[in-house]
Each structure stands twice: as C-alpha cells, then as structure tokens.
C-alpha cells in the first residue's frame, strides 16, 4: 500500500534548489494540483525538467511566471512567452533538448543505462560540445542519462498499490519520468482500490506517494 | 511579382500547398503533420486514400477538431487542440511516440520551414535572438520519417526561403525530400533541386528570381492545380 | 485495415536464410501456429532471435530439433537440452546475450538509436571484443542495435487495425520485437473489430499482417 | 565433516538457508528471486513483512504456485511455473522488466551461485564445455538490484564454492552483498568477507576449512536458526 498524501504534503517535500521532473504536454496530463501548491509555498531556485513550459497562467507556466525556476530543461518553450522573455533577460537558464532525446535521456536514467546514440541533431547546434560516433557508417550523437530529485506525474486512475493507468493523451512523459527520480509522486485523477493487472501502465513499484487530485 | 502576390490570398496559398502535399500520400500511410499550415493538409487527402495521422503527444489516428460537448479534455493533438480519436486509434507515451518517429515507422511528415537549402538542409526552429520556441519533436521526426515534405509560403515578408545554404540554425541535415510552395515543387536529389511542378501563374524565370538555390527543371514538369 | 492471412501464408513469406525474431518466454506468449507452419514447410538456415529456445517438442524448440536454425541469439538455452547438444556438436551457432541487453538491442533498432551503454556484463566475457566507456566514473559496455527480416509475435487480442493488447505474462519480448523487423506478423489469440485506444499496447502501425491463431 | 553433512538433509539445508535469507527483507521491499533454491525464500517471509515479488517475464506481485483449474496458462513465473497474480499486481513487457531490474528499482535479489569470491564476484551461469544454460536475466539483475544475496549449499559435490577468486566465467564483478549457506553468512565489504552468522552445528574452524576465501569474524557473530 502506498502512502496517500495531500498536495501540500507533496510540496513540503520539495526544497529550494530541488530538481523536479514534471509530466504533461501543454496542460494535458500534468499534476496541476501539486504545482499549485508549489506555487503557493513559493519554493524556488528549482530546476524543472518538462516537455514544455505550458501556457501563461496554467500549471507549469505558473512556476515560470512566479520566477521559481532557475533552470528549465525542455523541448519547447514557444507556448509560454514569459519563458522566452526571462531567457532573453538572463533571468532563467534554458536548455532546449529535442523531445525524443529528452524522453530517451530520462529513460536511460530510469533504466540504468549510461547513455545512448541518437541520430537526432547530427549536423545541428545540438551536436556542439557532445561526443559523436560513427556506427555502421552513420553518425550519431552520444547523449547521457537525466534524472531528478522528484518526479511529479499525473495518472488517470491510480490504485492503492501505486499502479497507474491513463486515458487519452495524458501519458506523455509521465510514464518514463516515474522511473527516473529519487521520489515519485503521482497526482491521481481518481483513486481506486485495485486496477486490473492487464491495464496497468506504470507498475506500482515506481510510485512513492499518491496525491488524490480529483477531476481537474 | 508584387502584382501576382496580390492575386493569391493567404487562403489561396494555403489551399494550393495543402492540396499538392496531400497528393504525396499513399493508401495506408502513417503521416505526422506539423503545426500551422501542415495541419491543413489533412483536409485535402484524396478520396479513396486512407491516411493515419500520428501525433507526438500520444495519439495514432488523429481525427477532426472537436468543439463543445464533443470535447474530451484529455485528448489533444500536438498543438494543444481538442481532437477526435478515430476508430482504430491508439494512445501511447512519449517513448513510444519517438520509437515511431525516430525509428523509421512514419511514412511521411509534412512540416513548415524558415529556410530550406539545395542540399535538403532544413531550418525551422530558431531565429537567434528573436524567435526561440524550441525544436519540440521536429528534429527526431525529420531524421526518422521515411519522407520529409516541407510546405511553406514561397517567400515570407520579402525574404527568400529556398536558399543556397541555410544561415539559420538547422533542424536537420540533408533530410528534406520535397519542398512545396504555392509557386512550385522541388524534389531534393543528391545533386540538388529538381523542379517537378509549377503553378501556371508563374514562369520558370519567376521561380529563378525568387529562389536562391540552383535547380534544374524536370523534363516532366507538371502544372500545379490551383 | 491490416491484411489477415493464414499461418501458411505467413510462413510462405519467410525464406531459407531469413532472420526471424520470435516472441515468447518459454511457451508463454509465443506464436506457435506460425512456428508449426515454418516447421511443416521446413524453412531452414534461419537465424532466430528469441529469449530462449523453449522446451523439447514445443514451439521454438521444434525449430531447433528440426535443425532449421543456423544461428540462435538468445539469453537462455538451458530449458532445451537439444540446443546445447547442437552447440557442442558444432551444428548450431549460439550467441548468448543477457536478457536486458537483448531486449534493449532490439529496442535500439526499433527506435532508430545507434546503440547504448549498459553496465550489464562489465568485467565478464560479455565485454570481450566490445567497446567500453566510462561515464561519470562508471564503466559501461557499448551495445549495438539488433533487427531482423521478420518479427513473429503473439497478441492476446488484435483488432483489424493491427492494434494489440495482452493478458498476463504474454507480453515479454513481443512488444519490442514488433518495432524492429522489416515485416511484422502477429498471431492473434482473438481477432476483434476494434480495441479501446486506452488498452492498446502495440499501436497498429507496427503490424503488417495478422494470423488468427485461435486459442492455443 | 562428512558426519555433519549427513545430519543436514537437503530439505534441512534448503530450510535453513531460505529462512535466513528471508530475514533480509524489509516491509514493502520489491524482491526478485532466482530459480531453484531462491524460490523457497518466499515461503519464509516473516509475518508482518509484506514483500512484493517481481519476475523478469512480466509480473510484479508473484503469488503462490497454481494447480488444476486455478491455472491461467498465460500467467507464469520466470521458471515457467503457473502462478497466482496477487492483488495489486501488474503485467509488463521485457523492456519494463529490465528498466526495473537494471535501473535500480529492485530492493533485493536472491539467487544461486556456482562460485562467489572474496571480492563479491559471482559465477552462476556457465561451466565451459559442460553446462551452458545462458545468463538469462541474471547479469542485469545483479548489476541493478540494490542488494544481491547469494544463497547456495556451502559445498557442492565436494567442491568449495566460496573461493579466493572465481575461476568460472563471471556473472558480475563485485556486486554480491551477502552470501548465505547452511553453515554461515558472509557480508561482502570493500575489504573482503565478514562472517556475521554461524550455524551452531559448526565451528569457526569448520568454516575456515570449507572456504577458500579469507574472512574475518564479526564481533557480533550470531547463531543461525536451524
């Protein structure tokens, strides 16, 4: 049985300077209740790993607007103009990583791999400062694993054993982020007793705490 | 040329390009569309051709945009719009999305560009100091898709976009296979660009004046449907 | 809509000398009907990539006993004494690969990666002849992608669009093998009209042909 | 020593070892058991300790062996036996199994060995020319699990198994944390082996004669329950 905590208790665990991975593709499948509580507690100096910085006024976007983020590692920041503004003003550090490379770096961390070779970004600025290798005549970039102190993820249905399943396009980075952080907290849209083992997408062993988010 | 440009409205341009791009699909193709103009291509898929649209955010089988009470807030496309999940569709996570995209399982992708050059290099994600959205999934998609189709306005704000050599940061090297604008279509070969289609409103000289890259004209030059 | 074919038609596509990936963990979740047809047609000189060579008289084990396999790439051959006998007699080439490395090599192929670094096998014979790299002070072995001409996989329920879902421990290597072969044929325990998109485990785009296996 | 050996039946040996190994688990641990003797450990988990058993073939929450009409032929463990999927369990594919195992998500693994040496090196998968089963998932498991517990008969067919340096092909280097036999328990430290438990039927000298490796005896040496 996993510990069920409030969004406030979840945020309490996160300290100034922590690194957090936050699931979500724009506002879809993102743990907004936990984010709201991080905003309320004004935990700052955070490194945030996420697909995108969402939009103004919404979920991960709030952390940017409230200047709680020191560094963001993401594949896209164009939907939130405030991220670009802070970047140009030198207020925030932004690492842009191709989306497939970002998820694969996180997966490498969660899967105990030391890195991988990807063709993505060869011949572009992504290659700068990285090792490259030729395998069977094709050039690849070597990319390293990426983990975090906390993964804050979303799940459609979560059971008391920490098993998670999803509806629609809410899976996005949530599934893999659950494997790559010291502490993993899932915001469950719905908490159920027990999922059918065939429908589980994230096995319970990856989950440390459950926040019941209600429908959002 | 200014005169001609006035004759083609934004709507015309969009339609000419989208219609031409849609002719590239074969029945059963799995296709990933970029955001903006590329999205319009879905409306012009010829009858009898069934194309399955893939989205990097986790949906194979993207259908129509949804409004009102048809919306399921947990089903979006990569642009954040609410969409239908068509019969036969599936949901998946980002790792699976990029297994599809980088792994060579997407038959064709249609996406926009800031610049394309005669080697098939593509710049689409960054104007240093001005426009920094990030590359999203485009870099993976372009290296992985079997066919990369760039669709864009021939000239944007007076700037030539089909250049000899991209000077904006690249999205990928030598991955573009086809360039479609409202004025013409270029195939990218190992030796450079071949113009295969021309909009009959333009002459070959018009194209030469509006393209920096060298190109040759196909002996089977076709007229684009406008 | 995917093409539905007979086991015989499936086997017809495979030629002497082809490389085949075959799903299954022992006799669980393995496309036995297609294998039986390969045995019947005596297609030989095959390279087989699989978790294990099953047991005497069963599924993949039959291909071994019938001497249709030139080379097997597997993580375990101990449950089928005939594989070991042929190996010691020089009748079959056996590449033993740690299970996690095997599935990751197949995944690398299916995901367009040029290889990956794994800590598995460091300091053992697995390291022999391979490149190693130190990343953040830890030693890893560089492993390359592995694909095949055909993937023969099992699915519990398969729909007409090629979407596959599973019951129990039948997933094993099936899911990833589906991404890494030129031609992918799934043996469906049950063919249905259309799966719920939330329950799909292998999205239809990976599947080329469906063989309806019936319950086995 | 031959006399003593007769006093411990195979069943006794199995029980002493399994009982001791089960004491290593904490409530909530996720544990992967090898095939054979390690499997017996599941029967001795102390009351009040809930352990979740993971299997590389795709089941988290392995329960009891199933017989007769309770069998679901599509639910097996890594040894091919039919098992129960306990309440709260989940099924997954091989990639996920090894994300768990190699990725550091398994709290402890218990597995057998041919040899273990004083550096914690393990040989368990190959006797060249004689026994070639393959490593299966053991190499990944041993590098990835947080705690690696080797359980084995102290001596097998007259062969010493706890050696100075393994001469059989290794499964992994310096990954073993604990060695449990029916005679004693060794903790593997950076400096070598420390005997922490002894079966009261044996003396320290008995152990010294039956182990090739050097070891020190813990000042808190405990008696094993037999």
CSV table of N, CA and C in Angstrom, one decimal, chain C residues 74-166:
chain,number,residue,atom,x,y,z
C,74,UNK,N,20.1,-15.6,-28.2
C,74,UNK,CA,19.1,-15.8,-27.1
C,74,UNK,C,19.8,-15.5,-25.7
C,75,UNK,N,19.0,-15.4,-24.7
C,75,UNK,CA,19.6,-15.1,-23.4
C,75,UNK,C,19.7,-16.4,-22.6
C,76,UNK,N,19.0,-17.5,-23.0
C,76,UNK,CA,18.9,-18.7,-22.2
C,76,UNK,C,18.6,-19.9,-23.1
C,77,UNK,N,19.4,-20.9,-23.0
C,77,UNK,CA,19.1,-22.1,-23.8
C,77,UNK,C,19.0,-23.4,-22.9
C,78,UNK,N,19.0,-23.2,-21.6
C,78,UNK,CA,19.1,-24.3,-20.7
C,78,UNK,C,17.9,-25.2,-20.6
C,79,UNK,N,16.7,-24.6,-21.0
C,79,UNK,CA,15.5,-25.4,-20.9
C,79,UNK,C,15.3,-26.4,-22.1
C,80,UNK,N,16.1,-26.2,-23.1
C,80,UNK,CA,16.1,-27.1,-24.2
C,80,UNK,C,17.4,-27.8,-24.5
C,81,UNK,N,17.6,-29.0,-23.9
C,81,UNK,CA,18.9,-29.7,-24.0
C,81,UNK,C,19.4,-29.9,-25.4
C,82,UNK,N,18.5,-29.9,-26.4
C,82,UNK,CA,18.9,-30.1,-27.8
C,82,UNK,C,19.7,-28.9,-28.3
C,83,UNK,N,19.4,-27.8,-27.8
C,83,UNK,CA,20.2,-26.6,-28.3
C,83,UNK,C,21.6,-26.7,-27.8
C,84,UNK,N,21.8,-27.1,-26.6
C,84,UNK,CA,23.2,-27.2,-26.0
C,84,UNK,C,23.9,-28.4,-26.8
C,85,UNK,N,23.2,-29.5,-27.1
C,85,UNK,CA,23.8,-30.6,-27.8
C,85,UNK,C,24.3,-30.1,-29.2
C,86,UNK,N,23.4,-29.5,-29.9
C,86,UNK,CA,23.8,-29.0,-31.2
C,86,UNK,C,25.0,-28.0,-31.2
C,87,UNK,N,24.9,-27.2,-30.1
C,87,UNK,CA,26.0,-26.2,-30.0
C,87,UNK,C,27.4,-26.9,-29.8
C,88,UNK,N,27.4,-27.9,-28.8
C,88,UNK,CA,28.6,-28.6,-28.5
C,88,UNK,C,29.1,-29.4,-29.7
C,89,UNK,N,28.1,-29.9,-30.6
C,89,UNK,CA,28.4,-30.7,-31.7
C,89,UNK,C,28.8,-29.8,-32.9
C,90,UNK,N,28.8,-28.5,-32.7
C,90,UNK,CA,29.1,-27.5,-33.8
C,90,UNK,C,28.1,-27.5,-34.9
C,91,UNK,N,26.9,-27.9,-34.6
C,91,UNK,CA,25.8,-27.9,-35.6
C,91,UNK,C,25.0,-26.6,-35.6
C,92,UNK,N,25.1,-25.8,-34.6
C,92,UNK,CA,24.4,-24.5,-34.5
C,92,UNK,C,25.3,-23.5,-33.8
C,93,UNK,N,25.2,-22.3,-34.3
C,93,UNK,CA,25.9,-21.2,-33.6
C,93,UNK,C,25.0,-20.5,-32.6
C,94,UNK,N,25.5,-20.4,-31.4
C,94,UNK,CA,24.7,-19.8,-30.3
C,94,UNK,C,25.4,-18.5,-29.8
C,95,UNK,N,24.7,-17.4,-29.9
C,95,UNK,CA,25.1,-16.1,-29.2
C,95,UNK,C,24.3,-15.9,-28.0
C,96,UNK,N,24.9,-16.0,-26.8
C,96,UNK,CA,24.2,-15.7,-25.6
C,96,UNK,C,24.3,-14.3,-25.2
C,97,UNK,N,23.2,-13.6,-25.0
C,97,UNK,CA,23.2,-12.2,-24.7
C,97,UNK,C,22.3,-12.0,-23.4
C,98,UNK,N,22.8,-11.2,-22.5
C,98,UNK,CA,22.0,-11.0,-21.3
C,98,UNK,C,20.6,-10.5,-21.7
C,99,UNK,N,19.6,-11.0,-21.0
C,99,UNK,CA,18.2,-10.7,-21.4
C,99,UNK,C,17.9,-9.2,-21.5
C,100,UNK,N,18.4,-8.4,-20.6
C,100,UNK,CA,18.1,-7.0,-20.6
C,100,UNK,C,18.8,-6.3,-21.8
C,101,UNK,N,20.0,-6.8,-22.1
C,101,UNK,CA,20.8,-6.3,-23.2
C,101,UNK,C,20.1,-6.7,-24.5
C,102,UNK,N,19.6,-7.9,-24.6
C,102,UNK,CA,18.9,-8.4,-25.8
C,102,UNK,C,17.7,-7.6,-26.1
C,103,UNK,N,16.9,-7.3,-25.1
C,103,UNK,CA,15.7,-6.5,-25.4
C,103,UNK,C,16.0,-5.1,-25.7
C,104,UNK,N,17.1,-4.6,-25.1
C,104,UNK,CA,17.5,-3.2,-25.4
C,104,UNK,C,18.1,-3.0,-26.7
C,105,UNK,N,18.8,-4.1,-27.2
C,105,UNK,CA,19.4,-4.0,-28.6
C,105,UNK,C,18.2,-4.0,-29.6
C,106,UNK,N,17.2,-4.8,-29.3
C,106,UNK,CA,16.1,-4.8,-30.2
C,106,UNK,C,15.3,-3.5,-30.2
C,107,UNK,N,15.2,-3.0,-29.0
C,107,UNK,CA,14.5,-1.6,-28.9
C,107,UNK,C,15.3,-0.6,-29.6
C,108,UNK,N,16.7,-0.6,-29.5
C,108,UNK,CA,17.5,0.4,-30.1
C,108,UNK,C,17.2,0.4,-31.6
C,109,UNK,N,17.2,-0.8,-32.2
C,109,UNK,CA,16.9,-0.9,-33.6
C,109,UNK,C,15.5,-0.3,-33.9
C,110,UNK,N,14.5,-0.7,-33.2
C,110,UNK,CA,13.2,-0.2,-33.5
C,110,UNK,C,13.0,1.2,-33.2
C,111,UNK,N,13.9,1.8,-32.4
C,111,UNK,CA,13.7,3.2,-32.0
C,111,UNK,C,14.7,4.1,-32.8
C,112,UNK,N,15.4,3.6,-33.7
C,112,UNK,CA,16.4,4.4,-34.5
C,112,UNK,C,17.6,4.9,-33.8
C,113,UNK,N,17.9,4.2,-32.7
C,113,UNK,CA,19.1,4.6,-32.0
C,113,UNK,C,20.3,3.8,-32.5
C,114,UNK,N,21.5,4.3,-32.3
C,114,UNK,CA,22.7,3.7,-32.8
C,114,UNK,C,23.4,2.8,-31.9
C,115,UNK,N,22.8,2.7,-30.7
C,115,UNK,CA,23.4,1.8,-29.6
C,115,UNK,C,23.2,2.5,-28.3
C,116,UNK,N,23.7,1.8,-27.2
C,116,UNK,CA,23.5,2.3,-25.9
C,116,UNK,C,24.6,1.7,-25.0
C,117,UNK,N,24.8,2.3,-23.8
C,117,UNK,CA,25.8,1.9,-22.9
C,117,UNK,C,25.1,1.1,-21.7
C,118,UNK,N,25.5,-0.1,-21.4
C,118,UNK,CA,24.9,-0.8,-20.3
C,118,UNK,C,26.0,-1.3,-19.3
C,119,UNK,N,25.7,-1.3,-18.1
C,119,UNK,CA,26.6,-1.8,-17.1
C,119,UNK,C,26.6,-3.3,-17.0
C,120,UNK,N,25.6,-3.9,-17.7
C,120,UNK,CA,25.5,-5.4,-17.6
C,120,UNK,C,26.6,-6.1,-18.3
C,121,UNK,N,27.3,-7.0,-17.6
C,121,UNK,CA,28.3,-7.7,-18.3
C,121,UNK,C,29.7,-7.1,-18.1
C,122,UNK,N,29.8,-6.0,-17.5
C,122,UNK,CA,31.1,-5.4,-17.3
C,122,UNK,C,32.0,-6.3,-16.5
C,123,UNK,N,33.2,-6.6,-16.9
C,123,UNK,CA,34.1,-7.5,-16.2
C,123,UNK,C,33.8,-9.0,-16.4
C,124,UNK,N,32.9,-9.3,-17.4
C,124,UNK,CA,32.7,-10.7,-17.7
C,124,UNK,C,33.0,-10.9,-19.2
C,125,UNK,N,32.8,-12.1,-19.7
C,125,UNK,CA,33.1,-12.4,-21.1
C,125,UNK,C,32.3,-11.6,-22.0
C,126,UNK,N,31.1,-11.1,-21.6
C,126,UNK,CA,30.3,-10.3,-22.4
C,126,UNK,C,31.0,-9.1,-22.9
C,127,UNK,N,32.0,-8.6,-22.2
C,127,UNK,CA,32.8,-7.4,-22.5
C,127,UNK,C,33.7,-7.7,-23.7
C,128,UNK,N,34.1,-9.0,-23.9
C,128,UNK,CA,35.2,-9.3,-24.8
C,128,UNK,C,34.8,-8.8,-26.2
C,129,UNK,N,35.8,-8.1,-26.8
C,129,UNK,CA,35.6,-7.6,-28.2
C,129,UNK,C,34.7,-6.5,-28.4
C,130,UNK,N,34.2,-5.9,-27.2
C,130,UNK,CA,33.3,-4.8,-27.3
C,130,UNK,C,34.0,-3.5,-26.8
C,131,UNK,N,33.5,-2.4,-27.3
C,131,UNK,CA,34.0,-1.1,-26.8
C,131,UNK,C,33.4,-0.9,-25.4
C,132,UNK,N,34.2,-0.2,-24.6
C,132,UNK,CA,33.6,0.2,-23.3
C,132,UNK,C,33.8,1.7,-23.1
C,133,UNK,N,33.1,2.3,-22.2
C,133,UNK,CA,33.2,3.7,-22.0
C,133,UNK,C,33.0,4.0,-20.5
C,134,UNK,N,33.7,5.0,-20.0
C,134,UNK,CA,33.5,5.4,-18.6
C,134,UNK,C,32.6,6.6,-18.7
C,135,UNK,N,31.5,6.6,-18.0
C,135,UNK,CA,30.6,7.8,-17.9
C,135,UNK,C,30.4,8.1,-16.4
C,136,UNK,N,30.7,9.3,-16.1
C,136,UNK,CA,30.6,9.7,-14.7
C,136,UNK,C,31.2,8.7,-13.7
C,137,UNK,N,32.4,8.2,-14.1
C,137,UNK,CA,33.2,7.3,-13.2
C,137,UNK,C,32.7,5.8,-13.2
C,138,UNK,N,31.7,5.5,-14.0
C,138,UNK,CA,31.2,4.1,-14.1
C,138,UNK,C,31.5,3.5,-15.4
C,139,UNK,N,31.9,2.3,-15.5
C,139,UNK,CA,32.2,1.6,-16.7
C,139,UNK,C,31.0,1.0,-17.4
C,140,UNK,N,30.8,1.2,-18.7
C,140,UNK,CA,29.7,0.6,-19.4
C,140,UNK,C,30.2,-0.1,-20.7
C,141,UNK,N,29.4,-1.0,-21.1
C,141,UNK,CA,29.7,-1.7,-22.4
C,141,UNK,C,28.8,-1.1,-23.5
C,142,UNK,N,29.4,-0.8,-24.7
C,142,UNK,CA,28.6,-0.3,-25.8
C,142,UNK,C,28.0,-1.5,-26.5
C,143,UNK,N,26.7,-1.4,-26.7
C,143,UNK,CA,25.9,-2.5,-27.4
C,143,UNK,C,25.2,-1.9,-28.6
C,144,UNK,N,25.2,-2.6,-29.7
C,144,UNK,CA,24.6,-2.1,-30.9
C,144,UNK,C,23.2,-2.6,-31.2
C,145,UNK,N,22.5,-2.0,-32.0
C,145,UNK,CA,21.1,-2.4,-32.3
C,145,UNK,C,21.0,-3.8,-33.0
C,146,UNK,N,19.9,-4.4,-32.9
C,146,UNK,CA,19.7,-5.7,-33.5
C,146,UNK,C,18.3,-5.8,-34.1
C,147,UNK,N,18.2,-6.0,-35.4
C,147,UNK,CA,16.9,-6.2,-36.1
C,147,UNK,C,16.9,-7.5,-36.8
C,148,UNK,N,15.8,-7.7,-37.5
C,148,UNK,CA,15.6,-9.0,-38.2
C,148,UNK,C,14.7,-8.7,-39.5
C,149,UNK,N,14.7,-9.7,-40.3
C,149,UNK,CA,13.8,-9.6,-41.5
C,149,UNK,C,12.3,-9.7,-41.1
C,150,UNK,N,12.1,-10.6,-40.2
C,150,UNK,CA,10.7,-10.9,-39.7
C,150,UNK,C,10.6,-10.8,-38.2
C,151,UNK,N,9.5,-10.3,-37.7
C,151,UNK,CA,9.2,-10.5,-36.3
C,151,UNK,C,7.9,-11.3,-36.3
C,152,UNK,N,7.9,-12.4,-35.5
C,152,UNK,CA,6.7,-13.2,-35.4
C,152,UNK,C,6.3,-13.1,-33.9
C,153,UNK,N,5.2,-12.4,-33.7
C,153,UNK,CA,4.8,-12.2,-32.4
C,153,UNK,C,3.5,-12.7,-32.0
C,154,UNK,N,3.2,-12.7,-30.7
C,154,UNK,CA,1.9,-13.2,-30.2
C,154,UNK,C,1.1,-12.0,-29.7
C,155,UNK,N,-0.2,-12.0,-29.8
C,155,UNK,CA,-1.0,-11.0,-29.2
C,155,UNK,C,-2.3,-11.7,-28.6
C,156,UNK,N,-2.7,-11.2,-27.5
C,156,UNK,CA,-4.0,-11.8,-26.9
C,156,UNK,C,-5.2,-11.4,-27.7
C,157,UNK,N,-5.3,-10.1,-27.8
C,157,UNK,CA,-6.4,-9.6,-28.7
C,157,UNK,C,-5.8,-8.6,-29.7
C,158,UNK,N,-6.2,-8.8,-30.9
C,158,UNK,CA,-5.7,-7.9,-32.0
C,158,UNK,C,-6.9,-7.4,-32.8
C,159,UNK,N,-6.9,-6.1,-33.1
C,159,UNK,CA,-8.0,-5.6,-33.8
C,159,UNK,C,-7.7,-5.5,-35.3
C,160,UNK,N,-8.7,-5.1,-36.1
C,160,UNK,CA,-8.5,-5.1,-37.5
C,160,UNK,C,-7.5,-4.0,-38.0
C,161,UNK,N,-7.2,-3.1,-37.1
C,161,UNK,CA,-6.3,-2.0,-37.4
C,161,UNK,C,-4.8,-2.4,-37.0
C,162,UNK,N,-4.7,-3.6,-36.5
C,162,UNK,CA,-3.4,-4.1,-36.1
C,162,UNK,C,-3.0,-3.8,-34.6
C,163,UNK,N,-3.9,-3.1,-33.9
C,163,UNK,CA,-3.6,-2.8,-32.5
C,163,UNK,C,-3.7,-4.1,-31.7
C,164,UNK,N,-2.7,-4.2,-30.8
C,164,UNK,CA,-2.5,-5.4,-30.0
C,164,UNK,C,-2.6,-5.1,-28.5
C,165,UNK,N,-3.3,-6.0,-27.8
C,165,UNK,CA,-3.2,-5.9,-26.3
C,165,UNK,C,-3.0,-7.4,-25.8
C,166,UNK,N,-2.7,-7.4,-24.5
C,166,UNK,CA,-2.2,-8.7,-23.9
C,166,UNK,C,-2.9,-9.0,-22.6
